[in-house]
mmCIF file of C-alpha atoms in Angstrom:
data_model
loop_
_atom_site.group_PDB
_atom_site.id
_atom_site.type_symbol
_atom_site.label_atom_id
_atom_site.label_comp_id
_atom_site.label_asym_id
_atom_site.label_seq_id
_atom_site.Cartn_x
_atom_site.Cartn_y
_atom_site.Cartn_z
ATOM 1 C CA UNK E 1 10.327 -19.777 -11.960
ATOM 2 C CA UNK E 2 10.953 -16.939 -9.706
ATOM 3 C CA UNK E 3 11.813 -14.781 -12.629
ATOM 4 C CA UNK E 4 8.310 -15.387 -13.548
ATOM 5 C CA UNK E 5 4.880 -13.918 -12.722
ATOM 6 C CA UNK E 6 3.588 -15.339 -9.954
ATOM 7 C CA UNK E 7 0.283 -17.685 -10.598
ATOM 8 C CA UNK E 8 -1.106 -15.788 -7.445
ATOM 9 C CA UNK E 9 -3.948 -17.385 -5.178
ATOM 10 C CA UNK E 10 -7.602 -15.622 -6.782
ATOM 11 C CA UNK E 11 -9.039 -16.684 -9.996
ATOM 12 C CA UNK E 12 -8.241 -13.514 -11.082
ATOM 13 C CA UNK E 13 -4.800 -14.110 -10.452
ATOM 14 C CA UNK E 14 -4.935 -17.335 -12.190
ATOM 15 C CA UNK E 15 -6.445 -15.761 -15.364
ATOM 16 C CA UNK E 16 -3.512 -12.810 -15.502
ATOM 17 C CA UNK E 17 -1.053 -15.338 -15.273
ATOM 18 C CA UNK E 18 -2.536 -17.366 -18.069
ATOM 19 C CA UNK E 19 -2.656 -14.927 -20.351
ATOM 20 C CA UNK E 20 0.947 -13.318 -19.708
ATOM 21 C CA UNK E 21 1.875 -17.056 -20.590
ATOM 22 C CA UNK E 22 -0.137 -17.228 -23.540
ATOM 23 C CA UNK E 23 0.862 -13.837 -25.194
ATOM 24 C CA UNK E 24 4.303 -14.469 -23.733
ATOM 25 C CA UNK E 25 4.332 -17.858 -26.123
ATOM 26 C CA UNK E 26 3.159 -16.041 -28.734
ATOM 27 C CA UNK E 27 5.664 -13.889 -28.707
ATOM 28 C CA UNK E 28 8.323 -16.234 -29.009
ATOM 29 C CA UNK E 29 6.771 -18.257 -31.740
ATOM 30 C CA UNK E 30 7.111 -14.960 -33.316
ATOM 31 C CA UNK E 31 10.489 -14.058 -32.439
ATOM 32 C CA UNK E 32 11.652 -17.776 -33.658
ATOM 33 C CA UNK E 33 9.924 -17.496 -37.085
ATOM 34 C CA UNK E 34 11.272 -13.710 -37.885
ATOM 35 C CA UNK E 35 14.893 -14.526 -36.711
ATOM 36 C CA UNK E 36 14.395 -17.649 -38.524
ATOM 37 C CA UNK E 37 13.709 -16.337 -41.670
ATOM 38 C CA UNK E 38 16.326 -13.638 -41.238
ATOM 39 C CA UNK E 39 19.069 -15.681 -40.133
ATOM 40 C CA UNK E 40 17.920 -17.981 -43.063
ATOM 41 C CA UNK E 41 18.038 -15.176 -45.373
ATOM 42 C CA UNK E 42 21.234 -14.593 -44.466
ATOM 43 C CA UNK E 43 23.022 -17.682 -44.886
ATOM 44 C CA UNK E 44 21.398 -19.007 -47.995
ATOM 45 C CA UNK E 45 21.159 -15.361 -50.137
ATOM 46 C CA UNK E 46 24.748 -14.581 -49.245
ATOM 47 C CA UNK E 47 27.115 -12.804 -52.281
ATOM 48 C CA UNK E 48 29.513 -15.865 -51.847
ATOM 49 C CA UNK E 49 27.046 -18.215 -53.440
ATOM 50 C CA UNK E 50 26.329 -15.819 -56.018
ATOM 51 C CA UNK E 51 23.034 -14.829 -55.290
ATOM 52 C CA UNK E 52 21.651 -11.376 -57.186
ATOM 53 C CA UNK E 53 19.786 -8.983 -55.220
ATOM 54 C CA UNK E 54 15.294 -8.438 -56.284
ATOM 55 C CA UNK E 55 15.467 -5.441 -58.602
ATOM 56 C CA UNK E 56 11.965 -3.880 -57.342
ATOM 57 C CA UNK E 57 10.850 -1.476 -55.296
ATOM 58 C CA UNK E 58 7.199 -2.813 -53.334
ATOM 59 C CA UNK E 59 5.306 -5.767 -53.526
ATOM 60 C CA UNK E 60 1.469 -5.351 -52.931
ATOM 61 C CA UNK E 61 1.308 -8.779 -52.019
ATOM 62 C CA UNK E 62 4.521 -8.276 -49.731
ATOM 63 C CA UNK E 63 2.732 -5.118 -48.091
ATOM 64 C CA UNK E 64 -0.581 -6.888 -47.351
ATOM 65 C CA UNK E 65 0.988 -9.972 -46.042
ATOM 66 C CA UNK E 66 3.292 -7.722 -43.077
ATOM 67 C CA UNK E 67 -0.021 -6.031 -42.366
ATOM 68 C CA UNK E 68 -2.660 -8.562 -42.084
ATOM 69 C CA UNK E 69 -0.503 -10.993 -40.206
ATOM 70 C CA UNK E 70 0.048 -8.499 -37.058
ATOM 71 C CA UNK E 71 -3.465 -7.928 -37.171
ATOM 72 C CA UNK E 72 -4.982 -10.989 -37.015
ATOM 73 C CA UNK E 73 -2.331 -11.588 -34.387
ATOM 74 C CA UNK E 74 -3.192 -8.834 -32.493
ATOM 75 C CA UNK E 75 -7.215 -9.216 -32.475
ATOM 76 C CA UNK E 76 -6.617 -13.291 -31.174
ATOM 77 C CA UNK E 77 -4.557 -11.793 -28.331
ATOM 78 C CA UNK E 78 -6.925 -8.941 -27.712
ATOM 79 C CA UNK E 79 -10.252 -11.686 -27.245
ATOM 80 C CA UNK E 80 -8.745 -13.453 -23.995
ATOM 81 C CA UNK E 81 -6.934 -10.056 -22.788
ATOM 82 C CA UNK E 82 -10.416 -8.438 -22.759
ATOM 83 C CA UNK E 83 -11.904 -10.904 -21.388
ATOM 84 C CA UNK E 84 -9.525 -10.408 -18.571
ATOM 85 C CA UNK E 85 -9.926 -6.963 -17.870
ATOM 86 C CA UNK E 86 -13.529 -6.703 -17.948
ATOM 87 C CA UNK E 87 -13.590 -9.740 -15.131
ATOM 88 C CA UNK E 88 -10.877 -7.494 -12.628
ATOM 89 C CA UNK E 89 -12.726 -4.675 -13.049
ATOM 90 C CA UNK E 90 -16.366 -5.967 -12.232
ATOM 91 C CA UNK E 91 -16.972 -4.976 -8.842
ATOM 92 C CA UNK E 92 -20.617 -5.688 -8.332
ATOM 93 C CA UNK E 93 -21.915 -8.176 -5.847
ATOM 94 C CA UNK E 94 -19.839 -7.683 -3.461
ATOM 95 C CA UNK E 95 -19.830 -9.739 -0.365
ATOM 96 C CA UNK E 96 -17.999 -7.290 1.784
ATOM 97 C CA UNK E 97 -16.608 -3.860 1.384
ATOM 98 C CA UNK E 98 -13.055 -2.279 2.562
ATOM 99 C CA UNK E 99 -12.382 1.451 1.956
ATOM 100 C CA UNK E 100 -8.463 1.488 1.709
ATOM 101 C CA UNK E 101 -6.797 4.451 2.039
ATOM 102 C CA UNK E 102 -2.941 5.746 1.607
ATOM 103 C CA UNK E 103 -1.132 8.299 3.406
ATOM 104 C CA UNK E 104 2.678 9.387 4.048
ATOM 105 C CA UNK E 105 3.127 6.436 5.123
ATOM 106 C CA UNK E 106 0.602 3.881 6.612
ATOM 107 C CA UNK E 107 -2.725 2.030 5.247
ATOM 108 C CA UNK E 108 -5.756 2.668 6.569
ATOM 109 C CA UNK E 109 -8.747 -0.170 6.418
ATOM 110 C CA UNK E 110 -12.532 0.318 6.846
ATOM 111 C CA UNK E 111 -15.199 -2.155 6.791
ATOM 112 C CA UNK E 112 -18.231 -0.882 5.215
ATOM 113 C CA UNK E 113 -20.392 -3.735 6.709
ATOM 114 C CA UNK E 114 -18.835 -3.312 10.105
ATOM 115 C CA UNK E 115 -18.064 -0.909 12.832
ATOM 116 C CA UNK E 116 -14.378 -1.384 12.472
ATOM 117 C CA UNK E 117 -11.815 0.831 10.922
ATOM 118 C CA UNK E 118 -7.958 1.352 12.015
ATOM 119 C CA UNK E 119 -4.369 2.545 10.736
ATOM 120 C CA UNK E 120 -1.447 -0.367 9.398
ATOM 121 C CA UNK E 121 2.076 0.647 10.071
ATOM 122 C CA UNK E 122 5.303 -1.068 9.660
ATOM 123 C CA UNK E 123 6.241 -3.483 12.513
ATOM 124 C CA UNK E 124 9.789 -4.107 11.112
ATOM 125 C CA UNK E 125 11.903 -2.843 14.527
ATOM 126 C CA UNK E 126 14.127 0.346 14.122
ATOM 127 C CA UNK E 127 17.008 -2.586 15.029
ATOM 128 C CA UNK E 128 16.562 -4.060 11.981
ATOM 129 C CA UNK E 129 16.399 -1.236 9.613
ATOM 130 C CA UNK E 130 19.792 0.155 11.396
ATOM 131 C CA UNK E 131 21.599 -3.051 11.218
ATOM 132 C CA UNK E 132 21.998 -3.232 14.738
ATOM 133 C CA UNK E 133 20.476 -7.148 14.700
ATOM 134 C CA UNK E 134 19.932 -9.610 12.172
ATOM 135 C CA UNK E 135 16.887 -9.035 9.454
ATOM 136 C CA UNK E 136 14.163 -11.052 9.863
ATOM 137 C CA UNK E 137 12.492 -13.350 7.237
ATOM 138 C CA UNK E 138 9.715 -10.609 6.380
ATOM 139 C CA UNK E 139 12.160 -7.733 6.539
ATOM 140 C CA UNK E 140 9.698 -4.492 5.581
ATOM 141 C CA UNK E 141 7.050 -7.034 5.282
ATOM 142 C CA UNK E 142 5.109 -6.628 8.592
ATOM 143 C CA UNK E 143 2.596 -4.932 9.855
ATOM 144 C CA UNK E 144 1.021 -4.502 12.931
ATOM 145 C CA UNK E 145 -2.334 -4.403 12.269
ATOM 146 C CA UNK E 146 -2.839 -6.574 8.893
ATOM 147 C CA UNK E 147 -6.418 -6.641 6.934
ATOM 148 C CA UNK E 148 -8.050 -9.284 7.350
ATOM 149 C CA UNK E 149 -10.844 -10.903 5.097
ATOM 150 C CA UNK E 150 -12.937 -13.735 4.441
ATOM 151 C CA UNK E 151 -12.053 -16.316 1.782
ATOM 152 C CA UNK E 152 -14.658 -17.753 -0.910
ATOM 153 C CA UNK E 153 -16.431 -14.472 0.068
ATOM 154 C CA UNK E 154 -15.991 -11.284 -3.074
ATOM 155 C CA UNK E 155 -14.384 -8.222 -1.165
ATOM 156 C CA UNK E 156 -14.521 -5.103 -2.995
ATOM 157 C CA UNK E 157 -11.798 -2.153 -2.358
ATOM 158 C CA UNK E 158 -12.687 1.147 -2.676
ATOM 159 C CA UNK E 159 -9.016 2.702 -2.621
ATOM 160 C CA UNK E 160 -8.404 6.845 -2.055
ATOM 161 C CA UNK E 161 -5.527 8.664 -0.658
ATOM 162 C CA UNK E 162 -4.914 11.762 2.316
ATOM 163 C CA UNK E 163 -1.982 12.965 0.731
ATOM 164 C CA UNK E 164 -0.073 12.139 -2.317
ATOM 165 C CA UNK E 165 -0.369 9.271 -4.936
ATOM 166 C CA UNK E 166 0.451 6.352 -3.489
ATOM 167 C CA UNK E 167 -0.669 2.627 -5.153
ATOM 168 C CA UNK E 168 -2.088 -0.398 -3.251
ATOM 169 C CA UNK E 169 -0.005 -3.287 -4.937
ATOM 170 C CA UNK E 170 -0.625 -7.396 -3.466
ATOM 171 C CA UNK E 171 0.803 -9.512 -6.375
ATOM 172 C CA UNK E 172 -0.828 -12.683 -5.257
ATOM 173 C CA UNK E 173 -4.319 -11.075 -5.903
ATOM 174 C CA UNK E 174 -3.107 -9.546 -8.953
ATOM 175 C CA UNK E 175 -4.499 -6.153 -7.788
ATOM 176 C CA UNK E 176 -2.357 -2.866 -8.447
ATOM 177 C CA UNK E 177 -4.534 -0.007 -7.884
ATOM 178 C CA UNK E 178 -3.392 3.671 -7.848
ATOM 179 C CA UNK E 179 -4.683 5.587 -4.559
ATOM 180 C CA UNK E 180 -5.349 8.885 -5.578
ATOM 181 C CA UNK E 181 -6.197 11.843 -3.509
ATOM 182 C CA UNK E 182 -9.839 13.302 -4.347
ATOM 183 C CA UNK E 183 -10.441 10.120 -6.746
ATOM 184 C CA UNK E 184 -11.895 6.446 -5.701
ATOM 185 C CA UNK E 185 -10.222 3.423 -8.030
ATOM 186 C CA UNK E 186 -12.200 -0.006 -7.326
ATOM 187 C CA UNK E 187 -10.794 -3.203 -7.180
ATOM 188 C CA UNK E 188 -11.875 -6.624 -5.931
ATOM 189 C CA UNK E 189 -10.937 -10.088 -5.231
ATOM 190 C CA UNK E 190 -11.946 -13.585 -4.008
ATOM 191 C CA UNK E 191 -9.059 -15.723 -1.710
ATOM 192 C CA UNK E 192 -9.654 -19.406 -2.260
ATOM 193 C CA UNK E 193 -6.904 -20.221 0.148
ATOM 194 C CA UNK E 194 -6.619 -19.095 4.065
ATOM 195 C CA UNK E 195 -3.201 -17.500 4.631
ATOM 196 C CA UNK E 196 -0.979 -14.559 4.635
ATOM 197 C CA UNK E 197 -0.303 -12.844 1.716
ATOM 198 C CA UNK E 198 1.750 -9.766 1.568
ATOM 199 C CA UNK E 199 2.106 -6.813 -0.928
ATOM 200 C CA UNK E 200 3.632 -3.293 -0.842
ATOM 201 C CA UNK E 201 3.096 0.441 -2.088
ATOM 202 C CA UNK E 202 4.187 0.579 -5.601
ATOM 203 C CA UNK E 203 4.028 4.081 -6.224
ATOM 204 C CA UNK E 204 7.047 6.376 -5.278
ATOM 205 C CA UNK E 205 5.100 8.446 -2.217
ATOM 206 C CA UNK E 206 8.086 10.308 -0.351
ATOM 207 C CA UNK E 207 10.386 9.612 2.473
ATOM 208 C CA UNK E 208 9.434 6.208 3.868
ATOM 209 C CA UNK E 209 7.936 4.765 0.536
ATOM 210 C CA UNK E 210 9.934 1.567 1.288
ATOM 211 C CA UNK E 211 8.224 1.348 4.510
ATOM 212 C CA UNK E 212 5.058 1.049 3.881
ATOM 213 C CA UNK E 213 3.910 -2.964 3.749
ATOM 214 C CA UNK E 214 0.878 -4.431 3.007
ATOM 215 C CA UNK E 215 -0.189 -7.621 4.612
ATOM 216 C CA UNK E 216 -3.372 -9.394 4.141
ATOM 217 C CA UNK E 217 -4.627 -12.644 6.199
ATOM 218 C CA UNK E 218 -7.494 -14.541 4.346
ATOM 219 C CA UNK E 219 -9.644 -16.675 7.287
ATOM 220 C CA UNK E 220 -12.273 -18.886 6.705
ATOM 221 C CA UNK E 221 -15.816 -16.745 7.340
ATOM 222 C CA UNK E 222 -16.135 -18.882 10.697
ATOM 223 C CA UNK E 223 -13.258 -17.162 11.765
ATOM 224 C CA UNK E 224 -13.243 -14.425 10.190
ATOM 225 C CA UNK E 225 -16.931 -13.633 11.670
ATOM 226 C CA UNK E 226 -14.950 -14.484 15.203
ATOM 227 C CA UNK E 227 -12.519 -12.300 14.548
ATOM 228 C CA UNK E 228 -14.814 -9.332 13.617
ATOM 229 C CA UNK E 229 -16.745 -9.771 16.681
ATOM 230 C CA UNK E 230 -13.831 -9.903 18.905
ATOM 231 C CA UNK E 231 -12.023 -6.123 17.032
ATOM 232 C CA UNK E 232 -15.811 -4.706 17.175
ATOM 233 C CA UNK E 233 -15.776 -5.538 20.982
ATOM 234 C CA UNK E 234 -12.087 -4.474 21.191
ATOM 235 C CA UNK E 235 -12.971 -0.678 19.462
ATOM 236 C CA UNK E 236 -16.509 -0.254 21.285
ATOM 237 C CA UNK E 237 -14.121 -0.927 24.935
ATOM 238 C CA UNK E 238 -11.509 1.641 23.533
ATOM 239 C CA UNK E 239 -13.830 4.618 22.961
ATOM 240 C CA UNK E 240 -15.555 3.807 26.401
ATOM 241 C CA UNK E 241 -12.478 3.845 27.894
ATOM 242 C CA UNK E 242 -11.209 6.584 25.734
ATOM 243 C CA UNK E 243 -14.040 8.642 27.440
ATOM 244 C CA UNK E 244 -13.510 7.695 31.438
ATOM 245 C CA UNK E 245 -9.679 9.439 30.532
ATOM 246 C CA UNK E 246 -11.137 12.802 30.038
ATOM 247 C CA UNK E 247 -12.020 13.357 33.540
ATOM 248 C CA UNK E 248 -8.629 11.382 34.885
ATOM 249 C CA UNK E 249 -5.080 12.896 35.041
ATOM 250 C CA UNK E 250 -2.034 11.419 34.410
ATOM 251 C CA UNK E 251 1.429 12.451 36.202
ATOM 252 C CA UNK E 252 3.589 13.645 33.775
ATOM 253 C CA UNK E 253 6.236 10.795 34.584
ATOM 254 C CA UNK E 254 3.390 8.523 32.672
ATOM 255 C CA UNK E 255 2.869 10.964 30.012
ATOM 256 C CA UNK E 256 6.386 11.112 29.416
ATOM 257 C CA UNK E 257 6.873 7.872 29.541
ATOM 258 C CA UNK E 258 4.123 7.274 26.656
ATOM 259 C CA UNK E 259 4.750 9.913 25.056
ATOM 260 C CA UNK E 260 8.394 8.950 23.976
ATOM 261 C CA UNK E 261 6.712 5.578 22.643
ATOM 262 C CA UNK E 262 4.326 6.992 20.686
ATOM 263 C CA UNK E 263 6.952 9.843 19.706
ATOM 264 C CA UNK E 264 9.759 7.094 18.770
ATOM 265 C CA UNK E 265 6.673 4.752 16.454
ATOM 266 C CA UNK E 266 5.273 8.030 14.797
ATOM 267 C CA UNK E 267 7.345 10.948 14.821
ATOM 268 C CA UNK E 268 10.761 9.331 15.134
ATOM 269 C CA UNK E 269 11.752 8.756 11.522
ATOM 270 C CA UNK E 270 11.673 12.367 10.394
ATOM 271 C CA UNK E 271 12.288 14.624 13.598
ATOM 272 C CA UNK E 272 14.865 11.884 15.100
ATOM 273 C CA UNK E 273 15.365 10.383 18.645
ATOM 274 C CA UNK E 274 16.990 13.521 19.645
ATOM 275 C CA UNK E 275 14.431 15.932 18.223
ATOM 276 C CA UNK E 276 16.530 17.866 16.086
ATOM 277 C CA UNK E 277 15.278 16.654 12.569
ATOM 278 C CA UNK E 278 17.309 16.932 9.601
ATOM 279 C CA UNK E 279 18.345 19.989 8.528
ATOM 280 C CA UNK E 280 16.858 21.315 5.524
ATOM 281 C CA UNK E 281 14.499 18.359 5.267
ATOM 282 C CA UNK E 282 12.117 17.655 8.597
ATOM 283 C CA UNK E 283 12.567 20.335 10.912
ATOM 284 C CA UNK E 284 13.851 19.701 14.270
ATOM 285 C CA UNK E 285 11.472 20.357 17.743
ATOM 286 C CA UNK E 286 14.535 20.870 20.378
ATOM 287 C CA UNK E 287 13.937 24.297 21.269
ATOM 288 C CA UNK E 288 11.319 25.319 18.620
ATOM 289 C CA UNK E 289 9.012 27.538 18.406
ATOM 290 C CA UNK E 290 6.339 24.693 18.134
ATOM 291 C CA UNK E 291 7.563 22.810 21.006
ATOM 292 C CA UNK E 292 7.952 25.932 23.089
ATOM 293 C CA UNK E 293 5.305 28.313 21.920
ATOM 294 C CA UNK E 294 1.734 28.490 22.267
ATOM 295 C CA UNK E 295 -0.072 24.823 23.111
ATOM 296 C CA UNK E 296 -3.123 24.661 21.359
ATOM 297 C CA UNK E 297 -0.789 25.350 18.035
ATOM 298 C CA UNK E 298 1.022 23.139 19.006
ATOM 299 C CA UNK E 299 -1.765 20.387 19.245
ATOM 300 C CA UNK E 300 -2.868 21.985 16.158
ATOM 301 C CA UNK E 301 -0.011 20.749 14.334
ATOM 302 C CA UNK E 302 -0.082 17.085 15.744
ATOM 303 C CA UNK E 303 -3.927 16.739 15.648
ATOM 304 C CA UNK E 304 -4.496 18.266 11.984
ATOM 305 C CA UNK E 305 -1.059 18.321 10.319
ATOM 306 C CA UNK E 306 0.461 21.048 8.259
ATOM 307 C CA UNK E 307 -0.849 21.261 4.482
ATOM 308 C CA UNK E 308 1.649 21.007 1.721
ATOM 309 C CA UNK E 309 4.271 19.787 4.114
ATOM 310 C CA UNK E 310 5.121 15.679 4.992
ATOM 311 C CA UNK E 311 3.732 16.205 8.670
ATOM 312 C CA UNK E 312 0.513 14.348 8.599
ATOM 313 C CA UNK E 313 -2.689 14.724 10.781
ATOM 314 C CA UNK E 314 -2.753 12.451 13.533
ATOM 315 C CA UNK E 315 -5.992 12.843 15.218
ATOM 316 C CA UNK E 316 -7.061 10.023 13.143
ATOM 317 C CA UNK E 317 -4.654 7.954 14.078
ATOM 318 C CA UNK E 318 -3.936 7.838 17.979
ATOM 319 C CA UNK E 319 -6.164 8.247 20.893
ATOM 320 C CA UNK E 320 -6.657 10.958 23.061
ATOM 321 C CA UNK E 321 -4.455 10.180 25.707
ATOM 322 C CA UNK E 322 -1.765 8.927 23.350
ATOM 323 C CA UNK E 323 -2.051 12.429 21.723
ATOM 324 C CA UNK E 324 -2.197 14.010 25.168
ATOM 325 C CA UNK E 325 1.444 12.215 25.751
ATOM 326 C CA UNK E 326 2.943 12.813 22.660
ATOM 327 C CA UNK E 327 2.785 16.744 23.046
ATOM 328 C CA UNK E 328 3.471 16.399 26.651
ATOM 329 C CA UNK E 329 6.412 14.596 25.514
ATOM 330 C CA UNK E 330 7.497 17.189 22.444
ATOM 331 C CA UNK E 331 7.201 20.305 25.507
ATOM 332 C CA UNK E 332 9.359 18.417 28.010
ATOM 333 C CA UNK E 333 12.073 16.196 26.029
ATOM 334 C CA UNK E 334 15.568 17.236 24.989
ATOM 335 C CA UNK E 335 16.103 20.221 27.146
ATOM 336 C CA UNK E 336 12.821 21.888 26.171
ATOM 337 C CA UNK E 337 11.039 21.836 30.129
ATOM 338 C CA UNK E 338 8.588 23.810 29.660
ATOM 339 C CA UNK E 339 6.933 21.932 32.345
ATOM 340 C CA UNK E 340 3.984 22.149 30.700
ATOM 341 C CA UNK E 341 1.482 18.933 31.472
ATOM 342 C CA UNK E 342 -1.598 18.496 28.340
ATOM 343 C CA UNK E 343 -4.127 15.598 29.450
ATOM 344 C CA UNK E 344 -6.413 13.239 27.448
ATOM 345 C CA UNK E 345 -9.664 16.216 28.043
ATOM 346 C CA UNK E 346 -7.293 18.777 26.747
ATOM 347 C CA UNK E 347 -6.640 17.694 23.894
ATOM 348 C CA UNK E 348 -10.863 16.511 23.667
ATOM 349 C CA UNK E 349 -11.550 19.900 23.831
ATOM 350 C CA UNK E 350 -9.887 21.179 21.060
ATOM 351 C CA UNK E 351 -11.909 18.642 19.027
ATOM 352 C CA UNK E 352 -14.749 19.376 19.967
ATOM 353 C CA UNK E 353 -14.188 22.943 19.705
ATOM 354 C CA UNK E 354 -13.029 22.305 15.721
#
């Protein structure tokens, strides 16, 4: 049923959804025999067929019988619940390790065993979400970078948070785990099945909390091995090329042009198309004193953030030449011309001077 709890795809899974069954039957058994015996009560000790009320006040027996019942109830149900719980949270053995981490309002996924870590954002198109084309079968679903594991392999999940409490929820793998700044929950899970299986955060985290998928693929380890190799290769080529930008320019027709991009997939949603934010919430960079005041504040503010504000750190999250356009971008856009250019070494620099 679809009102149901889904039997998920883990063993795990499996196991949760045979126990909500079982305590759910229980519970109904219950509910029959009490409303049985009250609606029975009712009928057949009724004043119309003369039937004189019990002139006492307790019953030991009574009392004993309404508390042992529940009790032994309550200790059968507790046995296979237990059970449960101590299986989801036994971590140990892991086959492979991903540190999962929240912020306002992405995942970000690192392999322990591997030299691969990178940021998932929503890949639903700003068409969609504005009605201006038909939603799509996954609407708020997608992602554009999913994590990807192995199946028959046991992945452990180390899951933290940058910012706020946010909670890393995939229903299939019956895993709902609270990511908490400053604090590590674990959770774990074994995919019998290749697919794609799809989750979201469950924790009320701001702004964009609806926007802020999870998707998981589970490959076969041939492929999944194939696939690791090939991101590895894909990150190792970034940072080298990452590095020859630092002593290239780019005309600041390019930077503009990648810098509104990056600017519409990032920075978009709270400061607006037109830069001019919304008042009294995100703060608007048309003629600002960010946009048109000093430049290493300004790339400041887009490398590290602003604490105890929603404006994250993005140094993390974009390269240098994406970060380079973005501020280009923010100095030149909307009337601002400050016709100040900031390059890929720039913006290096202040890195490496932090």
């Amino acid at each position: 049923m679809r009102l149901n709890m889904t039997q998920g795809v883990t063993d795990i899974s499996a196991s949760v959804y045979n126990l909500h069954m079982i305590i759910f039957y229980i519970c109904c058994v219950i509910g029959i025999v009490v409303f049985g015996i009250m609606f029975w009560s009712i009928i057949h000790h009724r004043k119309s067929k003369g039937a004189k009320p019990a002139n006492f006040h307790e019953s030991t027996k009574v009392e004993i019988l309404w508390t042992a019942i529940p009790f032994v109830i309550l200790i059968a149900m507790a046995f296979p619940a237990t059970k449960t719980l101590i299986e989801m949270e036994d971590t140990t053995d892991a086959d492979l390790t991903v540190q999962v981490t929240g912020s306002q309002w992405k995942w970000h996924y690192r392999y322990f065993e591997h030299d691969l870590d990178y940021y998932s954002l929503l890949a639903t198109p700003q068409s969609e979400i504005h009605n201006k084309i038909a939603k799509s079968a996954n609407y708020l679903l997608e992602v554009d970078r999913p994590l990807v594991i192995p199946t028959g392999q046991k992945v452990r999940f180390l899951i933290t948070s940058d910012d706020v409490i946010h909670s890393w929820w995939v229903p299939e793998f019956a895993i709902k785990k609270d990511a908490n700044p400053g604090f590590i929950n674990e959770a774990w899970t074994r995919v019998n099945e290749p697919g794609i299986y799809r989750g979201q955060c469950a924790e009320l985290c701001g702004k964009d909390h609806g926007f802020m998928p999870i998707v998981v693929i589970a490959k076969e380890p041939a492929e999944f091995n194939k696939w690791m190799a090939e991101q590895t290769e894909i990150a190792k080529n970034a940072k080298a090329e990452e590095q020859k930008l630092l002593s290239m320019n780019m005309s600041m027709e390019e930077l503009m042009t990648l810098g509104e991009k990056v600017y519409n997939a990032n920075c978009a949603a709270c400061h607006q198309q037109n830069g001019q934010g919304i008042p009294g919430v995100f703060p608007g960079l048309k003629d600002s004193a960010i946009a048109l005041g000093d430049v290493k504040e300004h790339i400041n503010i887009v490398v590290n953030g602003k604490a105890g504000t929603a404006m994250q750190a993005f140094g993390k999250q974009l390269a240098l030449k994406d970060l380079a356009a973005i501020v280009t971008y923010e100095r030149n856009a909307w009337g601002n011309n400050t016709g100040d250019v900031v390059q890929a070494a720039a913006i290096n620099e202040f890195l490496v001077d932090k």
